[in-house]
Each structure stands twice: as C-alpha cells, then as structure tokens.
Coordinates of C-alpha atoms in Angstrom, one line a residue:
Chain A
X92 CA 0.0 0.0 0.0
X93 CA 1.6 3.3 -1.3
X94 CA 0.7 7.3 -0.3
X95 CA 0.2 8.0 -3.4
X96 CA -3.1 10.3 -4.7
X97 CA -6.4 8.1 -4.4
X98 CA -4.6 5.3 -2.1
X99 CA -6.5 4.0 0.4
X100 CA -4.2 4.8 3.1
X101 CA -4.3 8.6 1.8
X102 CA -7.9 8.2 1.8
X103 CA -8.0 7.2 5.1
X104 CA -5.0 9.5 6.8
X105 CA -7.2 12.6 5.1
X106 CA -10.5 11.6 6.3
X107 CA -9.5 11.0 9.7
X108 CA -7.0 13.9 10.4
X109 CA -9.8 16.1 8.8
X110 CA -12.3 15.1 11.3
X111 CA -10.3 15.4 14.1
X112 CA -9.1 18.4 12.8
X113 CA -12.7 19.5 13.2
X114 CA -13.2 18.4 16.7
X115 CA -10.5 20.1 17.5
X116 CA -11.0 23.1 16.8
X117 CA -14.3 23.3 19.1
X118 CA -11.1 23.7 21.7
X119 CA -9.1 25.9 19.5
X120 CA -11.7 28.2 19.3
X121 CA -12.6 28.3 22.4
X122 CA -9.1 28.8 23.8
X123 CA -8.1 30.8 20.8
X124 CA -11.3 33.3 22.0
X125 CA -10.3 33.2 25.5
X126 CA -6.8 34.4 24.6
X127 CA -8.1 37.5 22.9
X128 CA -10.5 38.6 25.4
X129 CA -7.9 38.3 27.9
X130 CA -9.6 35.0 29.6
X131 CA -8.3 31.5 29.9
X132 CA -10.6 29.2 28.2
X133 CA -10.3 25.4 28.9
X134 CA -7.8 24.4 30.5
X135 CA -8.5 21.7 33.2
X136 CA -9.1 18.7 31.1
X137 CA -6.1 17.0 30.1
X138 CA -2.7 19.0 29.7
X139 CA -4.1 22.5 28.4
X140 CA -7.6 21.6 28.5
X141 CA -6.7 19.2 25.4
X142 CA -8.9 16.9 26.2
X143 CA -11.7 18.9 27.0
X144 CA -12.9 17.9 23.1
X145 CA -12.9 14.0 24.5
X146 CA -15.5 15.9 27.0
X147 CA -18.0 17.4 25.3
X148 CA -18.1 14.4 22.6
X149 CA -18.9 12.0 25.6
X150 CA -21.2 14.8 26.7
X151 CA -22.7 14.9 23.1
X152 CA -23.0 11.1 22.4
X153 CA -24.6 10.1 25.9
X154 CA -27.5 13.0 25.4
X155 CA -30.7 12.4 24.7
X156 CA -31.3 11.6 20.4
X157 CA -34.7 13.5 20.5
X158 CA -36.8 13.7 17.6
X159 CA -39.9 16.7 18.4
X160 CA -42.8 15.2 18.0
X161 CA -44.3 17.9 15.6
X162 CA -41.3 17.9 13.4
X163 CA -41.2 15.7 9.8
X164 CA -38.9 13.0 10.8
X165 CA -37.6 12.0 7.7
X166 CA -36.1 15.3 6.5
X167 CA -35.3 16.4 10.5
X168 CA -33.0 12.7 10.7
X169 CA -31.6 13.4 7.3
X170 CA -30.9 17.0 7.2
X171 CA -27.6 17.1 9.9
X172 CA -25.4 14.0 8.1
X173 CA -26.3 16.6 4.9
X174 CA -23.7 18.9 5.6
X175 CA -21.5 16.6 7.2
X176 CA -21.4 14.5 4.2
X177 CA -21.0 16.8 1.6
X178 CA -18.2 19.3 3.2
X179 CA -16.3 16.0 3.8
X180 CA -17.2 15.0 -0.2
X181 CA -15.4 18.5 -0.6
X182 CA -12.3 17.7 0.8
X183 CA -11.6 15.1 -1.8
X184 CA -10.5 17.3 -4.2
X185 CA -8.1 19.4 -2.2
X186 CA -4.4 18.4 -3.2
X187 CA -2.9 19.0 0.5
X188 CA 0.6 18.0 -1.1
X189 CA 2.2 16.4 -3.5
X190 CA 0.9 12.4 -3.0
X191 CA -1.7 13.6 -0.6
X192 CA -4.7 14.0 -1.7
X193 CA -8.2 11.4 -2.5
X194 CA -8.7 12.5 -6.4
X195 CA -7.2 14.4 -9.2
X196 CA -10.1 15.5 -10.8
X197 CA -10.4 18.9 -13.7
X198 CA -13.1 20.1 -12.5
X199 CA -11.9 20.6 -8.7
X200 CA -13.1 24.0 -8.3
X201 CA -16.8 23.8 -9.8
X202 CA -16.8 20.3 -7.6
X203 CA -16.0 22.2 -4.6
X204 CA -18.6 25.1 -5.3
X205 CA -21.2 22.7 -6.4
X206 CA -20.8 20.9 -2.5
X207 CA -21.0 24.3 -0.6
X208 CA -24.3 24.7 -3.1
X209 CA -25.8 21.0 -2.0
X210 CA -25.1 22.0 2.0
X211 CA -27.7 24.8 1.5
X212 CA -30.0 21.9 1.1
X213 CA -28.9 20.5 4.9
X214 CA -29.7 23.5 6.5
X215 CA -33.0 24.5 4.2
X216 CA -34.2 21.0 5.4
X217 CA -33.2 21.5 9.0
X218 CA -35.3 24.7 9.5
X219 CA -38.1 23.4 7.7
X220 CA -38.9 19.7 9.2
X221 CA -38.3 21.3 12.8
X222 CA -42.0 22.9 12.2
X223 CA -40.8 25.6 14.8
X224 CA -40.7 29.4 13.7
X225 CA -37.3 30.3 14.6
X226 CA -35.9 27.4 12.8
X227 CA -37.8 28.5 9.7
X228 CA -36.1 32.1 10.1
X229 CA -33.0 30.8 10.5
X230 CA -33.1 28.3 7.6
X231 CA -34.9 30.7 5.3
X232 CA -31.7 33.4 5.9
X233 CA -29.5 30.6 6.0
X234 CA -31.1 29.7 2.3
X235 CA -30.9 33.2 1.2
X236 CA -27.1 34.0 2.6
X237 CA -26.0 30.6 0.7
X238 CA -27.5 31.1 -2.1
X239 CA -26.8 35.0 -2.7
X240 CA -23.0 34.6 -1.6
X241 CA -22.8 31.5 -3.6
X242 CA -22.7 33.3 -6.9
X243 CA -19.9 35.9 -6.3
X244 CA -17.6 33.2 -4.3
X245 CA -17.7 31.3 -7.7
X246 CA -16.7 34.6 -9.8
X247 CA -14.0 35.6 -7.4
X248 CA -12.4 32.3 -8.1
X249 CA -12.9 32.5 -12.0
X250 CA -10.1 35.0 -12.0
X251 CA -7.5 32.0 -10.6
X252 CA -8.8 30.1 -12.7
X253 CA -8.2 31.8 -15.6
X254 CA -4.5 33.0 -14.3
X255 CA -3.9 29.0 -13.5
X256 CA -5.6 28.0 -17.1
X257 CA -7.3 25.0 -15.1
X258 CA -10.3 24.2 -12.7
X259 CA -7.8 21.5 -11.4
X260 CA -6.8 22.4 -8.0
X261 CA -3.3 20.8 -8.0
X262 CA -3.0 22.5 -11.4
X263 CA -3.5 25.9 -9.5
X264 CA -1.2 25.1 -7.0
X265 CA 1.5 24.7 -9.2
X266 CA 1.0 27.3 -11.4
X267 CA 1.9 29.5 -8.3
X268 CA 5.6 28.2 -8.0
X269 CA 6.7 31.8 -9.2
X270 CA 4.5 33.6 -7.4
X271 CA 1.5 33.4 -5.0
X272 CA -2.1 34.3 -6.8
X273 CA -2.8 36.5 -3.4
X274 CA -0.6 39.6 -4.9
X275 CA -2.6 39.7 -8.6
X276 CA -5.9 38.4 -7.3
X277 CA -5.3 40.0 -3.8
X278 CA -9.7 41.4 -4.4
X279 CA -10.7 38.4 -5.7
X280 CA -9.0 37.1 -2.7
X281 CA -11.1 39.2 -0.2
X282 CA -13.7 38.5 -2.1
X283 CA -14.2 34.7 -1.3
X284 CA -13.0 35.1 2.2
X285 CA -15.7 37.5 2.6
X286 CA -18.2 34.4 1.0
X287 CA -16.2 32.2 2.3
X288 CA -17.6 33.3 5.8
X289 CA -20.9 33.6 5.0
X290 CA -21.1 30.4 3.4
X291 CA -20.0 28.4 6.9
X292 CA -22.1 30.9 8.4
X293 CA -19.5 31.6 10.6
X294 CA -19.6 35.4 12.8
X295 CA -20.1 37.5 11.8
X296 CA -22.2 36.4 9.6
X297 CA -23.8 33.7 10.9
X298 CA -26.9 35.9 10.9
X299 CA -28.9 32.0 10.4
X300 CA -28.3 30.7 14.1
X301 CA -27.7 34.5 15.1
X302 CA -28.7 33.5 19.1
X303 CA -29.7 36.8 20.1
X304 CA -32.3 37.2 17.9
X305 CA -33.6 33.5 16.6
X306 CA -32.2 31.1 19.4
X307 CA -30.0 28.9 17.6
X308 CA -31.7 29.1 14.2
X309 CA -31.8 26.2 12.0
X310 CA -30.8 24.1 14.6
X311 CA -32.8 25.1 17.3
X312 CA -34.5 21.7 17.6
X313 CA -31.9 19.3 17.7
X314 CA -30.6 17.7 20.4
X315 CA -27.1 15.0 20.8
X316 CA -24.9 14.2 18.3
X317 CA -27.6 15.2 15.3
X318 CA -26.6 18.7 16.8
X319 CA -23.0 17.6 17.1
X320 CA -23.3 17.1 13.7
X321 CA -24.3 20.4 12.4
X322 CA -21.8 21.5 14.9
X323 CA -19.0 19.7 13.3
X324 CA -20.2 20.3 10.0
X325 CA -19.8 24.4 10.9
X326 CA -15.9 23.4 11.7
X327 CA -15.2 21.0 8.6
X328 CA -16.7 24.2 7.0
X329 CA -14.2 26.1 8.5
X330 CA -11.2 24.1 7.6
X331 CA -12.4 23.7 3.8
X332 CA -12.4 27.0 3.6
X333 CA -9.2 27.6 5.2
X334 CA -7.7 24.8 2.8
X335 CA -9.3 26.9 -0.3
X336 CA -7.9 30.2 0.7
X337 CA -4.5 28.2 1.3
X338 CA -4.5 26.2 -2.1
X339 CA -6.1 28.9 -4.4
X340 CA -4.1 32.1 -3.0
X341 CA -1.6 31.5 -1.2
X342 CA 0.3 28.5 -2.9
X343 CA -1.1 25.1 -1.0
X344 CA 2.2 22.8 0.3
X345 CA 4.6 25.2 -1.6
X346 CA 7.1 26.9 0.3
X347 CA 11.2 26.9 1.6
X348 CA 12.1 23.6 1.4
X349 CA 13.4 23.4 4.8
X350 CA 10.1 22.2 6.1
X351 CA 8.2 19.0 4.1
X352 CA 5.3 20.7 1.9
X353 CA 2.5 19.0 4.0
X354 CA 3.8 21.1 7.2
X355 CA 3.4 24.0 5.1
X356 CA -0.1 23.6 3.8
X357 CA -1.0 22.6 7.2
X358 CA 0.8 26.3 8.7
X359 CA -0.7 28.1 6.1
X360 CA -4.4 26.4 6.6
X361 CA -4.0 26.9 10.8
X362 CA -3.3 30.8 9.8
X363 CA -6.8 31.1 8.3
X364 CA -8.4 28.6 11.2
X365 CA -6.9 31.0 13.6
X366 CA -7.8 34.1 11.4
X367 CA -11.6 33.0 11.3
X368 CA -11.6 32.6 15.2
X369 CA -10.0 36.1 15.6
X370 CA -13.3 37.6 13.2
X371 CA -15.4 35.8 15.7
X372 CA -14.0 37.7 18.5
X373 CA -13.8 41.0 17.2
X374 CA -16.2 41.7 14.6
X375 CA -20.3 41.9 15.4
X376 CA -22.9 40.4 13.0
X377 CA -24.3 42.7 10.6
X378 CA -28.2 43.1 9.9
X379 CA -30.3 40.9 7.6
X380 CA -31.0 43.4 4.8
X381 CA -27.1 45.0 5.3
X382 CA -25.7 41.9 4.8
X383 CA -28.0 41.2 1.3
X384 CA -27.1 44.6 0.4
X385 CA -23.5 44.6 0.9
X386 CA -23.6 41.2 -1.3
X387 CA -25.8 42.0 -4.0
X388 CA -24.6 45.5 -4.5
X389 CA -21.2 46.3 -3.5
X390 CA -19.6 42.5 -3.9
X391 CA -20.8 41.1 -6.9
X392 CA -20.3 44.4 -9.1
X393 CA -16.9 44.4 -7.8
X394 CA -16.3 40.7 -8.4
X395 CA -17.1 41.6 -12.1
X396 CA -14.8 44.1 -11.9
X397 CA -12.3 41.8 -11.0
X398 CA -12.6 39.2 -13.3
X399 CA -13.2 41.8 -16.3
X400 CA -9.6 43.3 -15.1
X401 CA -7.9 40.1 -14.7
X402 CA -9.1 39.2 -18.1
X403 CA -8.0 41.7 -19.6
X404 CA -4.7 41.3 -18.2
X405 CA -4.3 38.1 -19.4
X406 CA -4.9 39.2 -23.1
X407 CA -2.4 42.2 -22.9
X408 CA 0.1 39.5 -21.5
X409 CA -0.4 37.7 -24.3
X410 CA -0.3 40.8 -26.8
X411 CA -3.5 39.7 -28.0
Chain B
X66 CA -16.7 54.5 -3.0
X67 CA -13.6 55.4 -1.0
X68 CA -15.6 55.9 1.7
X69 CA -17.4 53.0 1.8
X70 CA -14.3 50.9 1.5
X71 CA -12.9 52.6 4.5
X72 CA -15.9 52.7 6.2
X73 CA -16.3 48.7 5.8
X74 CA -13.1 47.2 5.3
X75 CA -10.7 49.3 7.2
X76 CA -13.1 49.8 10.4
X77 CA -12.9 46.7 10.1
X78 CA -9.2 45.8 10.4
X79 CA -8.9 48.5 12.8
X80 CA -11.1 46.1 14.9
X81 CA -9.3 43.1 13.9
X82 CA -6.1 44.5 15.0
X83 CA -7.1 46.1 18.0
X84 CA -8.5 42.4 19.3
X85 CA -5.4 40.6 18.2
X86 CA -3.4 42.5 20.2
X87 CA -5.1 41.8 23.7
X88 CA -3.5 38.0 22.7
X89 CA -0.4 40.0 24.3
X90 CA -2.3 41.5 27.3
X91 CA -2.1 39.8 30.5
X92 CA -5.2 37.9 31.3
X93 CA -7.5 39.0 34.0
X94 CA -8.4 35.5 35.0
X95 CA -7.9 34.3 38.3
X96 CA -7.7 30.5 38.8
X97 CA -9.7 30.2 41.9
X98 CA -9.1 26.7 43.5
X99 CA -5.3 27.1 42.4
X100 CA -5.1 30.2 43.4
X101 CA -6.7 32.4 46.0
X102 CA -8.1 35.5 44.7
X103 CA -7.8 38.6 46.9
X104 CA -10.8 39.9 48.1
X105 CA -11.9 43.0 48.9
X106 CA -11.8 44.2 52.8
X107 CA -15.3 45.9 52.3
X108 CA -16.5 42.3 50.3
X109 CA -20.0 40.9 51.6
X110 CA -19.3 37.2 52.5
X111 CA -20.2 35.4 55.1
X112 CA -21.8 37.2 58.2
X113 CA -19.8 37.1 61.8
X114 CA -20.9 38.1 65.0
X115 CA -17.8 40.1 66.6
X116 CA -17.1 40.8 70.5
X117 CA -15.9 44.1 72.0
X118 CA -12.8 44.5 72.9
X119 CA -13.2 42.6 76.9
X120 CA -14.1 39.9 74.8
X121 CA -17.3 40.0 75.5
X122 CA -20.5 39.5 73.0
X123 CA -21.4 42.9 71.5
X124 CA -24.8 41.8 70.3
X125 CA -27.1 43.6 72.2
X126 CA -30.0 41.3 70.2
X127 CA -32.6 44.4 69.4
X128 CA -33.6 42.9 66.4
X129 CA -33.1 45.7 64.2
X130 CA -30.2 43.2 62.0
X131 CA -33.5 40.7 61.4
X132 CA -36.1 43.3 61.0
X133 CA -33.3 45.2 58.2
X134 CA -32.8 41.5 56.7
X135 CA -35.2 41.5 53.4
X136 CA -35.4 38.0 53.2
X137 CA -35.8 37.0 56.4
X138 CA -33.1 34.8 57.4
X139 CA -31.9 36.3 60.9
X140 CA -33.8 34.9 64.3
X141 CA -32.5 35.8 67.4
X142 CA -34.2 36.2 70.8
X143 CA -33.5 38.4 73.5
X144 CA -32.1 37.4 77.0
X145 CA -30.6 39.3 79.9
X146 CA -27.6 38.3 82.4
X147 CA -27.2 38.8 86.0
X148 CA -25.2 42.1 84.9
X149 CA -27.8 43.4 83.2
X150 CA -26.3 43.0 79.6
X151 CA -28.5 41.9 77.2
X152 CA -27.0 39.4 74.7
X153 CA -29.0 36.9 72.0
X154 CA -30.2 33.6 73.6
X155 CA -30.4 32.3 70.2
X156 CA -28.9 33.8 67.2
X157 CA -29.4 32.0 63.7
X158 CA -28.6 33.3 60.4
X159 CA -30.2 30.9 57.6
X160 CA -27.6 31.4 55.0
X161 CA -29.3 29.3 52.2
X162 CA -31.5 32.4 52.4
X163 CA -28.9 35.3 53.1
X164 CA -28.4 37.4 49.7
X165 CA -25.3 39.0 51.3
X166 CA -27.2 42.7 51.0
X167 CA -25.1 43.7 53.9
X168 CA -28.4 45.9 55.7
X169 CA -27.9 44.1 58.7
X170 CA -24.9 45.3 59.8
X171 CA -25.9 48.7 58.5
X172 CA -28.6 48.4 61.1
X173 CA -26.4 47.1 63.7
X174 CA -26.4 49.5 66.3
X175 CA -23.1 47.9 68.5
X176 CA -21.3 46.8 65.4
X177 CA -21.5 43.2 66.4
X178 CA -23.1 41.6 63.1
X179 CA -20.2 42.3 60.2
X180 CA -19.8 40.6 56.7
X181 CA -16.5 39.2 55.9
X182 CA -14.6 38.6 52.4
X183 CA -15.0 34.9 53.3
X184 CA -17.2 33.5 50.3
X185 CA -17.0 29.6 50.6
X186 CA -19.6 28.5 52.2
X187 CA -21.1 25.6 50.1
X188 CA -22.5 23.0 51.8
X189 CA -24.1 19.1 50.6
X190 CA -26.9 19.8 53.0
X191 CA -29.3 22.5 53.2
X192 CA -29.5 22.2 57.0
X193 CA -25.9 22.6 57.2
X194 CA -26.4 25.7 55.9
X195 CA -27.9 27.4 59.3
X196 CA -25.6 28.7 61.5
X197 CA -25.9 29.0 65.2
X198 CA -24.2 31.8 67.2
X199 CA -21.5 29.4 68.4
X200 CA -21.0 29.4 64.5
X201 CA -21.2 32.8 64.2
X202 CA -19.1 34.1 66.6
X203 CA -15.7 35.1 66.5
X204 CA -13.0 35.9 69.1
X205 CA -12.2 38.9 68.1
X206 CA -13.1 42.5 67.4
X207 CA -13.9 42.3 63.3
X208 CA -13.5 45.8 61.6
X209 CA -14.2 48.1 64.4
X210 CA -11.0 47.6 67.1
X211 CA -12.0 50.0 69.7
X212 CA -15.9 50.0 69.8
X213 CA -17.3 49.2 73.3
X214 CA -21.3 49.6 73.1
X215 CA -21.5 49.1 77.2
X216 CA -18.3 51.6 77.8
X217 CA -20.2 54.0 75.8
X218 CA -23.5 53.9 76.0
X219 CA -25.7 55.1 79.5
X220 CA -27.3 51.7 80.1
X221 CA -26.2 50.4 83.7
X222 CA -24.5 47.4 84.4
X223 CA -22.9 45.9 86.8
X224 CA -19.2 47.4 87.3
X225 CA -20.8 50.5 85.5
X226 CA -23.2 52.5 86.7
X227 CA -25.1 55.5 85.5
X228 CA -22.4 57.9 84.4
X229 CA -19.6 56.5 84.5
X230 CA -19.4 55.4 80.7
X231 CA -16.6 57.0 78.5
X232 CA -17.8 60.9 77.8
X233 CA -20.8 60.3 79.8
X234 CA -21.1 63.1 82.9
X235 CA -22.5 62.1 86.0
X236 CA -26.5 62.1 86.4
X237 CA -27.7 65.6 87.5
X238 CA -29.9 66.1 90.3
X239 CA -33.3 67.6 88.8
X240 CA -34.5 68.3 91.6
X241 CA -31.0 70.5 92.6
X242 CA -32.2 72.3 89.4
X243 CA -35.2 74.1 90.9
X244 CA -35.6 77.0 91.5

C-alpha cells in the first residue's frame, strides 16, 4: 500500500485527520477566543484543556437523540449527516501536497462550489422539518445568505482560474511556483473570504443561528450528536475554507524547502483557522437586509470588476 | 466609494487589529481553586458576630439586624444576664436564604453583626447551611477595634453604673435644678 493520490491509506489518513481536525477546533476556538478577550478558556481537562474535546463528545454522544414530535422525521433525521457528508465529499478534491490527496479531478473548483451549493440543502431541510418558527427564520436566511454569496464566491475564483488556465486544484497550485495568486488576485481574494464566511455561516455572519435574535436558528430543535453534527459540520466548514484560501491564493504545500510541503499547507491552513476565530471575536454580525445589500450591491459588481480586469490582463500579457 | 471601503473594510481591520493585540495583554483571570483571589476588605461574605474589645459579645439582640434582613433569614431572641447586659439567647442566620445585602450590619447598632470577604460556604446539606451563634461568633473584634457599646452607652451594668461610661457626665440632680 503506497501514499500515493487516491490510495486507500491517503484516503484514510485525510478523512481522519480532517475530522479530528474539526473536533479540535471546538477547543481551539474556544481557547483561541479566551486568549483575545484576555480569559483562559479550557484548560483543566487534560494538559491544556486538550482533552476537553474527548468531553464534550462524551457529553454529546450520551444526550438524549430526541426527535420533536411535531417535526417531519424524515427530513429532520436526514438534514444534519447533509452537511457533514457533503463538506467532507469536498475535501476530496483538495491536493494537500504532492501524494496527498483522494482524487485528481479537472473540474476541482466547480466540484467544490457545487458541495458548498448542495449544504444549503442540509440546513434549508433543517429549518423546515423542525416545524418551529425560529428554525424556519433561521433556515430561510440561512437559504438566502448561501445562495446569494454563492454566486460571487464562484466569480472571485474565475479570476484563478483563468491566471492558472485549469479548474484543477493541483494545477492551480502549481501554477503559483513563481508567485502566489494572493498579490494579482489580492480582491478576488477578499472577495471569497468574505463568501467564504458567509457560506459556513461563521460570525459575523452567521446571521442564520444568530442566538440573540432566533435562538440557535436552524438548529434550534436538535438535540445530541444530530446537533454535534451540524456543529462539526460548521468546523469542517471552517477548515475547507481555510484549505481553499490556502491552495487557491496562497500556494497550497509550496514553500522553503526546509520544512516537508504538508507542514506548510498545514501552517498556512491553521493561519486562516486562527484568522476565522479572531473575526469571531472581534467583529459583530451585521443586519439581515445589510448583509443582502452589501452582497448584492457592492460585492458582486466588484467581483465583475475583477474578473473583467484580470481578463484583460491576461490578453495584454499575451499581446492579443 | 472610497468611503465605503474605509468605512467597511478598514473599520474593520482596525477592529481586527485592535483584538489581536489583547493575545499580548495579561489575562485577567484568576484561577480560583489554584489560586486564592484577593478579596476586597469591604466584600459581603459570610456574616460574623464580633465581641468588644473585653471579649465580650457585642450583640445587644434588638432585632433591628432581622427586622433590616429582606429576606428574612436572621432569628434571634433576646435574654438578659445577671449584669444586666443583654445578649442573644439564640442567634441563627439561615444562609441558604442570606443574599449577602449587607443591611444588617448597617442596622447594627453595636457593630456586632459584620460581613466578611469569606465566600465559601457551600454546603451538601441545606440544613448545614444554618448557622448557630457558636458558628457565628468570633474571638475577636472584626473591623471596628476599639468599639465598646457598654463603655459607651448610659445603660447600667454591673461594674458601671449611670455615668460613669466613656464621655458620659455624672447624672444631675433635677431636683438641685429648681428653683
């Protein structure tokens, strides 16, 4: 058995260091938060509160599974492995270093965007089999944030794309040996971290679970590890889009050689984990209509703009 | 355009920045069964009942502590020695009721009933959580080190009679006053 791309034993080192990843970060963030409001976080469980994670999973496992009587079981049992499933369908197509990755596939990017696109469906599906108003607020804003920012995250990528000349992520990534896409596509890059937020609904704009105003949204009914679900799902979300921003703009594994290119792709990704954490603690949510606005009007004109520029660009490199 | 960029974006970062850099303040937590946080002097903990400074009680037991106390949780009844002091037969503070207001020793006339810093005071059982006055009481004089209600006030005792308290001029003859 060789680590090769699409080996089993990559298959299996990527899906479980992903999730663990993922549950790991529930203590990150929480420590990561305490550190910038000048608190402690966790820190009794294990050596620096490490395993505080082991904690709240065998808090989350031995809860009560409770399905509300008034909700539409099917959909409410199927909407939380939704997300789950399709964030970690993502992750297949992320080259994480040379030999490390599930699939080369040419259409990596469109793959990616058309997952984010089908985890709409988990949360849309959430809301709506709970038959409890907040949860239909939450997954109707949650419908309408995914879908809007959807369509501008895709167009701030085109302009990689066309610099690269290939939807195929470990294309892209080599296609920045001489230089990072960050400095040319620097708006397109602000651009999808922008989306990239709003499509994990992470703060500040995770107006859809927004607690001060719907309860927990979407999830509002669940209960035990259907909740731990969507809660994982939120921080797989996080590290795909921490991965993207790493492999699209800022040159995946590539870096000095004097560390291997998987501890580089891994620094780079924990930059933007930490960097997501930090908008969480300093930045509040914006309001409903502000944040349509500022998506509709002001981002997806000037995701245009970009890819019009870049294109242009590219034909005067060329000479035309 | 400008404007909105800056008033968006760089607000923003302003905020960003501002928050990363408390990673290099000191924190303000205190670890509390590591490490024993210092309390305030003037903190409203648990309640005492002090002595003067002969050592004896200065609770007087008027009642004005448990008729101050808003919820109630002071009983006390009155009893007299063979000096004539007056001092609390009972005294019984019901602290799974107390809200630490701190009235009572406002109201405290002899400055016998104080509130300490002391906080920890958790208990398995509710009963455990009424204190007696042999509970209460401490051996010494709690915040006020010179305060001596009997040396003070007119009452008469025995050692002490009337006038003879610290200030205090001897009784006048009314009747010397006539004309």
């Amino acid at each position: 058995m060789s680590f090769e791309v699409g080996s089993a034993l990559s298959i299996g080192a990527i899906l479980f260091t992903v999730i663990i990843v993922a549950a790991m970060l529930i203590w990150v963030e929480r420590r990561l938060l305490g550190l910038w409001q000048e608190r402690l976080g966790p820190n009794r469980v294990g050596p620096f509160g490490l395993l505080q994670v082991v904690a709240d999973m065998i808090k989350i496992f031995t809860k009560e599974d409770w399905v509300p009587p008034f909700a539409d079981k099917f959909s409410f049992i199927l909407a939380p492995p939704i997300i789950m499933v399709v964030i970690l369908l993502s992750f297949s197509v992320i080259p994480f270093a040379p030999g490390v990755g599930v699939i080369d596939s040419d259409i990596g990017v469109l793959f990616v965007l058309a997952m984010a696109s089908l985890g709409a469906y988990s949360v849309m599906l959430g809301g709506l089999s709970s038959n409890n108003k907040y949860a239909l607020l939450g997954s109707l804003r949650a419908a309408a944030q995914m879908v809007s920012y959807e369509v501008f995250m895709g167009i701030s990528l085109l302009g990689v794309v066309a610099l690269a000349g290939s939807f195929n992520l470990r294309e892209i990534v080599l296609s920045q040996s001489d230089g990072w896409f960050i400095i040319p596509q620097f708006v397109g890059f602000v651009i999808f971290l922008i989306a990239g937020i709003a499509e994990s609904h992470r703060l500040p704009f995770d107006i859809p679970e927004a607690e001060q105003e719907i309860v927990a949204g979407y999830h509002t009914e669940y209960s035990g590890m259907k909740f731990g679900m969507f809660f994982v799902g939120e921080y797989l979300g996080v590290v795909l889009v921490s991965s993207l921003m790493v492999v699209l703009f800022f040159g995946g594994w590539l870096g000095p050689a004097f560390l291997p290119p998987i501890v580089w792709f891994v620094l780079k990704a924990s930059f933007f984990i930490a960097f997501f954490v930090l908008l969480r603690a300093a930045i509040p949510r914006p309001r409903y209509d502000q944040l349509m606005n500022y998506g509709w009007l002001f981002l997806l004109p000037l995701s245009l703009l970009n890819l019009v520029l870049t294109g242009a660009y590219i034909l005067w490199q060329e000479g035309l | 355009m400008f404007r909105l960029i800056k008033d968006t974006l760089g607000s923003q970062c302003v905020t960003l920045w501002r928050v990363f850099m408390h990673a290099f303040a000191k924190t303000d937590t205190v670890e509390y069964p590591d490490v024993q946080p210092q309390m305030a002097a003037r903190w409203r903990g648990r309640i005492i009942l002090s002595r003067d400074p002969d050592g004896e009680e200065r609770c007087v037991a008027c009642n004005l502590c448990a008729v101050a106390c808003p919820v109630d949780c002071i009983a006390l009844q009155k009893a007299e020695d063979e000096e004539g002091r007056w001092y609390p037969e009972f005294f019984r503070i019901n602290f799974s009721r107390c809200i630490m207001c701190g009235f009572c020793e406002e109201a405290c006339p002899t400055n016998a009933i104080q509130l300490t810093p002391d906080f920890e005071m958790a208990e398995y059982v509710r009963q455990d959580m009424v204190w007696e006055k042999e509970d209460l009481l401490i051996n010494g004089t709690g915040k006020y080190h010179d305060y001596n209600f009997y040396r003070i006030a007119g009452k008469k005792i025995a050692g002490k009679d009337k006038g003879e308290a610290r200030n205090e001029e001897a009784p006048v003859n009314v009747r010397s006053l006539l004309p």
